[in-house]
């Protein structure tokens, strides 16, 4: 069980200067996302809940509509024009995701519902075959429940043991502890590429290299990473990399599992039925090669095509500029939030994304979130599916503002203004803060 070790009783001081504003055309980019221009109960929407899900550019919405309007069909099995077009679109999307991740080829990408399903797939297929009694599965205190519970269940079934790399008070991983925990018994390291609560980006490349020295496989949870910075799975050396389309400006219900070719080739089916077989008789069945062997039944074809459009959108923008803009936003947000009396900000690792979790004195975070909501400001409040991370800081509930490249410093000001307004009580005649 995780025990609380850190109580942040000081207002977190901004430790780094705000990086220079990037030359990123944020207003033009915002025009690609129609929902960002809507009002919520009379207030302009300020979407600061990107950690939960991101908004979709028009091109993604259009790709979904185009698919249904012009080439809807099942894939792989029809002897007609629409089946061929749908198959091309679906397999084309797989190739786009593979290139986006730097995979060796499309056959290293399995379509799944999202990160959660991808982790369950790896646990249920690779894990059942490869994890043995006495083995250890190494997790970190930064993990989302999706990268904890499937391993916990697997460890129970296989009589393996979970080990956990702790975080330090800044929310960075304790790498000394990580090295000490690695051993010949380590079968798997499962680590996030970006924390959804503290924003921490661990040194995954170095961690993968170290884990490989002990013969362990490594699964990297890229759910919060791929929308924020470019990823190259071969440069990272990861054996598995998992992601959700909806957190990278694509549709819900679609995601991807990347696995190295040789690892995938040895993985047995985890679900069986149509689409994943080679030959079936009542005496037995043989299975298709990968990745199809791991995709039983009709897949989420249209959303895969939508995910391909999201990839197109991301690779079509200057990602260095987008990243620089986000770094500026993160620094700006840390400093702006630090102006709130009694605020405690969680997460001050050197390498981080613009995820800002906080509490304000004894203020009820749920009431504060409701106040923000009434002003059109969408943040998330709760445990963020990372109860062990919060437990390390002695908390069970925090507010979280999570930013993306389409957010602005004005939106950060709106957030901080509304928090200050909540602390001051209602201002007569004013229903929402000035923007
Ligand atoms: N991993 C991380 C780091 C996440 O932030 C999330 C969702 O918030 C998940 C995994 C689970 O993603 P999904 O619900 O799309 O499967």
Coordinates of C-alpha atoms and ligand atoms in Angstrom, one line a residue:
X1 CA 0.0 0.0 0.0
X2 CA 1.3 3.5 -0.8
X3 CA 1.7 5.7 2.3
X4 CA 1.5 9.5 2.2
X5 CA 5.0 10.9 2.3
X6 CA 4.7 14.4 1.1
X7 CA 2.6 17.2 2.4
X8 CA 2.9 20.3 0.3
X9 CA 2.2 22.9 2.9
X10 CA 4.0 25.6 1.1
X11 CA 2.7 27.5 -1.9
X12 CA 4.7 25.9 -4.7
X13 CA 7.0 28.6 -5.9
X14 CA 7.7 28.7 -9.6
X15 CA 11.2 27.3 -9.7
X16 CA 11.9 27.9 -13.3
X17 CA 11.5 31.1 -15.3
X18 CA 8.7 31.0 -17.9
X19 CA 10.1 29.8 -21.2
X20 CA 9.9 32.4 -24.0
X21 CA 6.6 32.7 -25.8
X22 CA 6.8 30.5 -28.9
X23 CA 6.1 31.6 -32.4
X24 CA 3.1 29.3 -32.6
X25 CA 0.0 30.5 -34.5
X26 CA -2.4 29.6 -31.7
X27 CA -5.3 31.6 -33.0
X28 CA -5.1 30.0 -36.4
X29 CA -4.9 26.6 -34.9
X30 CA -7.9 27.3 -32.7
X31 CA -9.9 27.9 -35.8
X32 CA -9.4 24.2 -36.7
X33 CA -11.3 23.3 -33.5
X34 CA -14.9 24.6 -33.9
X35 CA -15.9 23.5 -30.4
X36 CA -13.4 25.9 -28.8
X37 CA -15.6 28.8 -30.1
X38 CA -18.8 27.7 -28.5
X39 CA -20.3 29.1 -25.3
X40 CA -21.4 27.1 -22.3
X41 CA -24.3 28.7 -20.5
X42 CA -23.4 32.1 -21.8
X43 CA -19.7 31.9 -21.1
X44 CA -17.0 31.2 -23.7
X45 CA -15.7 27.6 -23.3
X46 CA -12.3 27.4 -21.7
X47 CA -11.3 23.7 -22.3
X48 CA -8.7 22.8 -19.7
X49 CA -9.6 19.1 -19.4
X50 CA -7.3 17.8 -22.2
X51 CA -5.9 15.1 -19.9
X52 CA -9.4 13.5 -19.9
X53 CA -9.9 14.0 -23.6
X54 CA -8.9 16.4 -26.3
X55 CA -11.1 18.3 -28.7
X56 CA -11.2 17.3 -32.4
X57 CA -10.1 19.3 -35.4
X58 CA -12.6 19.7 -38.2
X59 CA -10.5 17.4 -40.4
X60 CA -11.0 14.5 -38.0
X61 CA -14.8 15.1 -37.8
X62 CA -14.9 15.3 -41.6
X63 CA -12.9 12.1 -42.0
X64 CA -15.5 10.3 -39.9
X65 CA -18.4 11.7 -41.9
X66 CA -16.6 11.0 -45.2
X67 CA -16.0 7.4 -44.3
X68 CA -19.7 6.8 -43.4
X69 CA -21.0 8.9 -46.4
X70 CA -18.7 7.6 -49.1
X71 CA -17.1 4.2 -48.3
X72 CA -18.7 2.5 -45.3
X73 CA -18.1 -1.2 -45.5
X74 CA -16.6 -4.0 -43.5
X75 CA -13.0 -4.6 -44.2
X76 CA -10.8 -7.4 -45.5
X77 CA -13.6 -9.7 -46.6
X78 CA -15.7 -8.1 -49.3
X79 CA -15.3 -8.6 -53.0
X80 CA -16.7 -5.1 -53.9
X81 CA -15.5 -1.6 -54.4
X82 CA -16.5 -0.2 -51.0
X83 CA -14.9 -3.1 -49.1
X84 CA -11.7 -2.3 -51.0
X85 CA -11.9 1.4 -50.2
X86 CA -12.7 0.8 -46.6
X87 CA -9.9 -1.7 -46.3
X88 CA -7.5 0.8 -47.9
X89 CA -8.6 3.5 -45.5
X90 CA -8.4 1.2 -42.4
X91 CA -5.0 -0.2 -43.3
X92 CA -3.8 3.3 -44.4
X93 CA -4.7 4.5 -40.9
X94 CA -2.6 1.7 -39.4
X95 CA 0.4 2.7 -41.6
X96 CA -0.1 6.4 -40.5
X97 CA 0.0 5.4 -36.8
X98 CA 3.0 3.2 -37.4
X99 CA 4.9 6.0 -39.1
X100 CA 3.8 8.5 -36.4
X101 CA 5.3 6.3 -33.7
X102 CA 8.4 5.5 -35.7
X103 CA 7.5 1.8 -35.8
X104 CA 9.3 -0.5 -38.3
X105 CA 6.1 -1.1 -40.2
X106 CA 2.3 -1.2 -40.0
X107 CA 2.3 -4.9 -38.9
X108 CA 3.7 -3.7 -35.5
X109 CA 0.4 -1.8 -34.8
X110 CA -2.7 -3.4 -33.4
X111 CA -5.9 -1.4 -33.2
X112 CA -7.6 -1.5 -29.8
X113 CA -10.3 0.6 -28.1
X114 CA -7.6 2.6 -26.2
X115 CA -4.8 2.5 -23.7
X116 CA -6.8 0.5 -21.2
X117 CA -7.6 -2.2 -23.7
X118 CA -4.0 -2.3 -25.0
X119 CA -2.6 -2.9 -21.5
X120 CA -5.2 -5.6 -20.9
X121 CA -4.2 -7.2 -24.2
X122 CA -0.5 -7.3 -23.3
X123 CA -1.3 -8.6 -19.8
X124 CA -3.7 -11.2 -21.1
X125 CA -1.6 -12.4 -24.0
X126 CA 2.2 -11.7 -23.5
X127 CA 1.8 -11.7 -19.7
X128 CA 0.0 -15.0 -19.3
X129 CA 2.6 -16.7 -21.4
X130 CA 5.8 -15.0 -20.2
X131 CA 5.3 -14.0 -16.5
X132 CA 6.1 -16.9 -14.1
X133 CA 5.7 -17.5 -10.4
X134 CA 8.4 -15.5 -8.6
X135 CA 8.8 -12.9 -11.4
X136 CA 8.5 -9.3 -10.6
X137 CA 6.5 -6.6 -12.4
X138 CA 7.9 -3.1 -11.9
X139 CA 5.5 -0.2 -11.9
X140 CA 5.9 3.4 -10.8
X141 CA 4.0 5.6 -8.5
X142 CA 3.0 7.8 -11.5
X143 CA 0.8 5.2 -13.1
X144 CA -2.8 5.6 -14.1
X145 CA -5.0 2.7 -12.9
X146 CA -5.0 1.4 -16.4
X147 CA -1.3 0.6 -16.0
X148 CA -1.7 -0.8 -12.5
X149 CA -4.8 -3.0 -12.2
X150 CA -4.2 -5.3 -15.2
X151 CA -0.7 -6.0 -13.8
X152 CA -2.1 -6.6 -10.3
X153 CA -4.6 -9.1 -11.7
X154 CA -1.9 -10.8 -13.8
X155 CA 0.5 -11.0 -10.8
X156 CA -2.2 -12.6 -8.7
X157 CA -2.9 -15.2 -11.4
X158 CA 0.7 -15.9 -12.1
X159 CA 2.0 -15.6 -8.5
X160 CA 4.3 -12.8 -9.5
X161 CA 5.1 -9.7 -7.3
X162 CA 4.5 -6.0 -8.0
X163 CA 7.3 -3.6 -7.2
X164 CA 6.8 0.2 -7.3
X165 CA 9.3 2.9 -8.1
X166 CA 8.5 5.9 -5.8
X167 CA 8.2 9.5 -6.8
X168 CA 10.2 12.3 -5.0
X169 CA 8.5 15.5 -3.6
X170 CA 8.7 17.2 -7.0
X171 CA 6.9 14.3 -8.7
X172 CA 10.0 13.0 -10.5
X173 CA 10.8 9.3 -10.3
X174 CA 13.4 8.2 -7.8
X175 CA 15.9 6.7 -10.2
X176 CA 18.2 5.4 -7.5
X177 CA 15.3 3.3 -6.2
X178 CA 14.5 2.3 -9.8
X179 CA 18.0 0.9 -10.3
X180 CA 17.8 -0.9 -6.9
X181 CA 14.5 -2.5 -7.7
X182 CA 15.7 -4.0 -11.0
X183 CA 16.9 -7.6 -10.9
X184 CA 17.0 -10.8 -13.0
X185 CA 13.5 -11.4 -11.6
X186 CA 12.1 -8.3 -13.3
X187 CA 9.9 -9.6 -16.1
X188 CA 8.4 -6.3 -17.1
X189 CA 8.7 -2.6 -16.5
X190 CA 5.4 -0.7 -17.1
X191 CA 6.0 3.1 -17.0
X192 CA 4.1 6.1 -18.1
X193 CA 5.6 8.5 -20.7
X194 CA 3.8 11.4 -19.0
X195 CA 1.9 11.5 -15.7
X196 CA -1.7 12.6 -16.0
X197 CA -1.6 14.1 -12.5
X198 CA 1.8 15.6 -12.0
X199 CA 2.8 16.1 -15.6
X200 CA 6.1 14.4 -15.0
X201 CA 7.9 13.0 -18.1
X202 CA 10.2 10.3 -16.8
X203 CA 13.5 9.5 -18.6
X204 CA 11.9 6.6 -20.4
X205 CA 14.7 6.0 -22.9
X206 CA 17.3 5.5 -20.1
X207 CA 14.8 3.4 -18.1
X208 CA 14.2 1.1 -21.0
X209 CA 17.9 0.6 -21.6
X210 CA 18.5 -0.3 -17.9
X211 CA 15.5 -2.6 -17.8
X212 CA 16.7 -4.4 -20.9
X213 CA 20.1 -5.1 -19.2
X214 CA 18.1 -7.4 -16.9
X215 CA 16.2 -9.0 -19.7
X216 CA 12.9 -7.3 -18.8
X217 CA 10.4 -6.2 -21.4
X218 CA 9.1 -2.6 -21.2
X219 CA 5.6 -1.3 -21.7
X220 CA 5.4 2.5 -22.1
X221 CA 2.0 4.2 -21.5
X222 CA 1.9 7.0 -24.0
X223 CA -1.7 8.1 -23.4
X224 CA -0.6 11.5 -22.1
X225 CA 2.5 11.8 -24.2
X226 CA 1.6 11.5 -27.9
X227 CA -0.6 14.6 -28.0
X228 CA 2.2 16.7 -26.4
X229 CA 5.5 15.7 -28.0
X230 CA 6.8 13.6 -30.9
X231 CA 7.5 10.0 -30.0
X232 CA 9.8 7.5 -31.6
X233 CA 9.3 4.0 -30.2
X234 CA 12.5 2.6 -31.8
X235 CA 14.6 5.4 -30.3
X236 CA 12.9 4.7 -26.9
X237 CA 13.6 1.0 -27.4
X238 CA 10.2 0.2 -25.9
X239 CA 8.8 -3.3 -26.4
X240 CA 5.3 -2.1 -26.1
X241 CA 3.8 1.4 -26.5
X242 CA 0.2 2.1 -25.9
X243 CA -2.1 5.1 -26.7
X244 CA -5.7 6.3 -26.9
X245 CA -6.9 8.2 -30.0
X246 CA -9.2 10.5 -28.1
X247 CA -6.2 12.0 -26.1
X248 CA -4.4 12.9 -29.3
X249 CA -7.2 14.9 -31.1
X250 CA -8.8 11.7 -32.6
X251 CA -12.0 9.9 -31.9
X252 CA -13.0 7.9 -28.8
X253 CA -13.1 4.1 -28.9
X254 CA -9.9 3.7 -30.9
X255 CA -6.3 3.4 -29.8
X256 CA -3.2 1.5 -30.7
X257 CA -0.8 -1.0 -29.3
X258 CA 2.7 -0.9 -30.8
X259 CA 4.8 -4.0 -30.1
X260 CA 8.2 -5.0 -31.6
X261 CA 7.7 -7.4 -34.5
X262 CA 9.5 -10.3 -32.7
X263 CA 7.4 -9.8 -29.5
X264 CA 4.1 -9.6 -31.4
X265 CA 5.0 -12.7 -33.5
X266 CA 5.2 -14.7 -30.3
X267 CA 2.0 -13.4 -28.7
X268 CA -0.9 -15.7 -28.7
X269 CA -4.5 -14.5 -29.4
X270 CA -6.3 -13.0 -26.4
X271 CA -9.7 -12.9 -28.0
X272 CA -10.8 -15.3 -30.7
X273 CA -13.5 -15.5 -33.4
X274 CA -13.8 -14.0 -36.8
X275 CA -11.1 -12.0 -38.6
X276 CA -8.2 -13.4 -36.6
X277 CA -8.1 -16.9 -38.0
X278 CA -6.4 -18.7 -40.8
X279 CA -8.4 -22.0 -40.9
X280 CA -11.3 -23.3 -38.7
X281 CA -12.6 -26.8 -38.4
X282 CA -14.5 -28.4 -35.5
X283 CA -11.3 -30.2 -34.7
X284 CA -9.3 -26.9 -34.2
X285 CA -8.3 -23.6 -35.6
X286 CA -5.2 -21.9 -36.8
X287 CA -4.6 -18.2 -36.6
X288 CA -3.7 -15.3 -38.8
X289 CA -0.4 -13.6 -38.5
X290 CA 0.0 -10.4 -36.5
X291 CA -1.4 -7.9 -36.1
X292 CA -4.7 -9.4 -37.3
X293 CA -4.4 -12.4 -34.9
X294 CA -4.9 -9.9 -32.1
X295 CA -7.9 -8.1 -33.7
X296 CA -10.8 -10.5 -33.3
X297 CA -14.2 -9.4 -34.8
X298 CA -15.1 -6.3 -36.7
X299 CA -12.8 -3.5 -35.6
X300 CA -13.7 0.2 -35.1
X301 CA -13.1 1.0 -38.7
X302 CA -14.4 4.5 -39.0
X303 CA -12.7 5.7 -35.8
X304 CA -9.4 4.1 -37.0
X305 CA -9.8 6.2 -40.1
X306 CA -10.5 9.2 -37.8
X307 CA -7.3 8.4 -35.8
X308 CA -5.4 8.4 -39.1
X309 CA -6.8 11.9 -39.7
X310 CA -5.7 13.0 -36.3
X311 CA -2.2 11.7 -37.1
X312 CA -2.3 13.7 -40.3
X313 CA -3.3 16.8 -38.4
X314 CA -0.4 16.4 -35.9
X315 CA 2.3 15.7 -38.4
X316 CA 1.0 18.6 -40.5
X317 CA 1.8 21.1 -37.8
X318 CA 5.2 22.4 -36.6
X319 CA 5.4 20.2 -33.5
X320 CA 8.6 21.8 -32.2
X321 CA 6.7 25.1 -32.1
X322 CA 3.6 23.5 -30.6
X323 CA 5.8 21.9 -27.9
X324 CA 7.6 25.3 -27.2
X325 CA 4.1 26.9 -27.0
X326 CA 3.0 24.3 -24.4
X327 CA 6.3 24.8 -22.4
X328 CA 5.6 28.5 -22.3
X329 CA 2.0 27.8 -21.2
X330 CA 3.2 25.4 -18.5
X331 CA 5.6 27.9 -17.0
X332 CA 3.0 30.7 -17.3
X333 CA 0.4 28.6 -15.6
X334 CA 2.7 27.6 -12.7
X335 CA 3.5 31.3 -12.0
X336 CA 0.0 32.5 -12.5
X337 CA -1.5 29.8 -10.2
X338 CA 1.2 30.6 -7.6
X339 CA -0.5 34.0 -7.2
X340 CA -3.5 32.3 -5.6
X341 CA -3.2 32.6 -1.8
X342 CA -2.9 29.2 -0.1
X343 CA -2.5 27.2 -3.4
X344 CA -0.6 23.9 -3.4
X345 CA 0.6 22.8 -6.8
X346 CA 1.5 19.2 -7.2
X347 CA 4.3 18.3 -9.6
X348 CA 7.4 20.3 -10.2
X349 CA 9.6 17.8 -12.2
X350 CA 12.1 19.4 -14.5
X351 CA 10.7 17.6 -17.5
X352 CA 6.9 17.9 -17.6
X353 CA 3.9 18.6 -19.7
X354 CA 1.3 21.3 -19.0
X355 CA -0.7 19.4 -16.4
X356 CA -1.5 21.4 -13.3
X357 CA -2.9 19.7 -10.3
X358 CA -3.7 21.9 -7.3
X359 CA -5.6 22.5 -4.1
X360 CA -6.4 25.9 -2.5
X361 CA -6.1 26.0 1.3
X362 CA -9.1 24.2 2.8
X363 CA -11.3 25.1 -0.1
X364 CA -13.6 22.3 -1.2
X365 CA -12.2 21.3 -4.7
X366 CA -15.5 20.1 -5.9
X367 CA -17.2 23.4 -5.1
X368 CA -14.3 25.3 -6.7
X369 CA -14.7 23.1 -9.9
X370 CA -18.4 23.9 -9.9
X371 CA -17.6 27.6 -9.7
X372 CA -15.2 27.3 -12.6
X373 CA -17.8 25.3 -14.6
X374 CA -20.4 28.0 -14.1
X375 CA -17.9 30.3 -15.9
X376 CA -17.4 28.0 -18.8
X377 CA -14.0 26.7 -17.5
X378 CA -13.7 22.9 -17.8
X379 CA -11.2 21.4 -15.3
X380 CA -11.3 18.0 -13.7
X381 CA -11.7 17.2 -10.1
X382 CA -11.2 13.8 -8.4
X383 CA -8.5 11.1 -8.1
X384 CA -7.8 11.2 -11.9
X385 CA -7.6 7.4 -11.9
X386 CA -4.3 7.6 -10.2
X387 CA -5.1 7.1 -6.5
X388 CA -1.6 5.8 -5.6
X389 CA 0.0 9.0 -7.0
X390 CA -2.3 11.2 -4.9
X391 CA -1.7 9.0 -1.9
X392 CA 2.0 9.7 -2.0
X393 CA 1.1 13.3 -1.4
X394 CA -1.5 12.5 1.3
X395 CA -4.4 13.5 -0.9
X396 CA -7.4 11.7 -2.4
X397 CA -8.9 14.5 -4.6
X398 CA -7.2 17.4 -6.5
X399 CA -8.3 19.8 -9.2
X400 CA -6.5 19.5 -12.5
X401 CA -6.1 21.9 -15.4
X402 CA -4.5 20.1 -18.3
X403 CA -3.5 22.1 -21.3
X404 CA -3.0 21.4 -25.0
X405 CA -1.4 23.4 -27.8
X406 CA -4.6 25.2 -28.6
X407 CA -4.8 26.8 -25.1
X408 CA -3.7 30.4 -24.5
X409 CA -2.3 32.5 -21.7
X410 CA -5.7 34.3 -21.7
X411 CA -7.4 31.1 -20.8
X412 CA -4.9 30.5 -17.9
X413 CA -5.7 34.1 -16.7
X414 CA -9.4 33.3 -16.9
X415 CA -8.8 30.2 -14.7
X416 CA -6.7 32.1 -12.1
X417 CA -9.2 35.0 -12.1
X418 CA -12.1 32.7 -11.5
X419 CA -10.2 30.9 -8.7
X420 CA -9.4 34.3 -7.1
X421 CA -13.0 35.3 -7.5
X422 CA -14.2 32.2 -5.7
X423 CA -11.9 33.0 -2.8
X424 CA -13.1 36.6 -2.6
X425 CA -16.8 35.6 -2.8
X426 CA -19.2 36.9 -5.4
X427 CA -18.5 40.4 -6.8
X428 CA -21.8 42.4 -6.9
X429 CA -23.1 42.8 -10.5
X430 CA -20.4 40.5 -11.9
X431 CA -21.3 37.0 -13.0
X432 CA -18.0 35.9 -14.5
X433 CA -14.5 37.2 -14.6
X434 CA -13.3 39.5 -17.3
X435 CA -11.4 37.9 -20.0
Ligands
LIG1 N1 -2.9 6.1 -19.0 C1 -2.9 7.4 -18.8 C2 -1.6 8.1 -18.4 C3 -4.1 8.1 -18.8 O1 -4.1 9.4 -18.5 C4 -5.3 7.5 -19.2 C5 -6.5 8.2 -19.2 O2 -6.7 9.3 -18.6 C6 -5.2 6.1 -19.5 C7 -4.0 5.5 -19.4 C8 -6.4 5.4 -19.9 O3 -6.9 5.8 -21.1 P1 -8.2 5.3 -21.8 O4 -9.3 5.6 -20.8 O5 -8.4 6.1 -23.0 O6 -8.1 3.8 -22.0

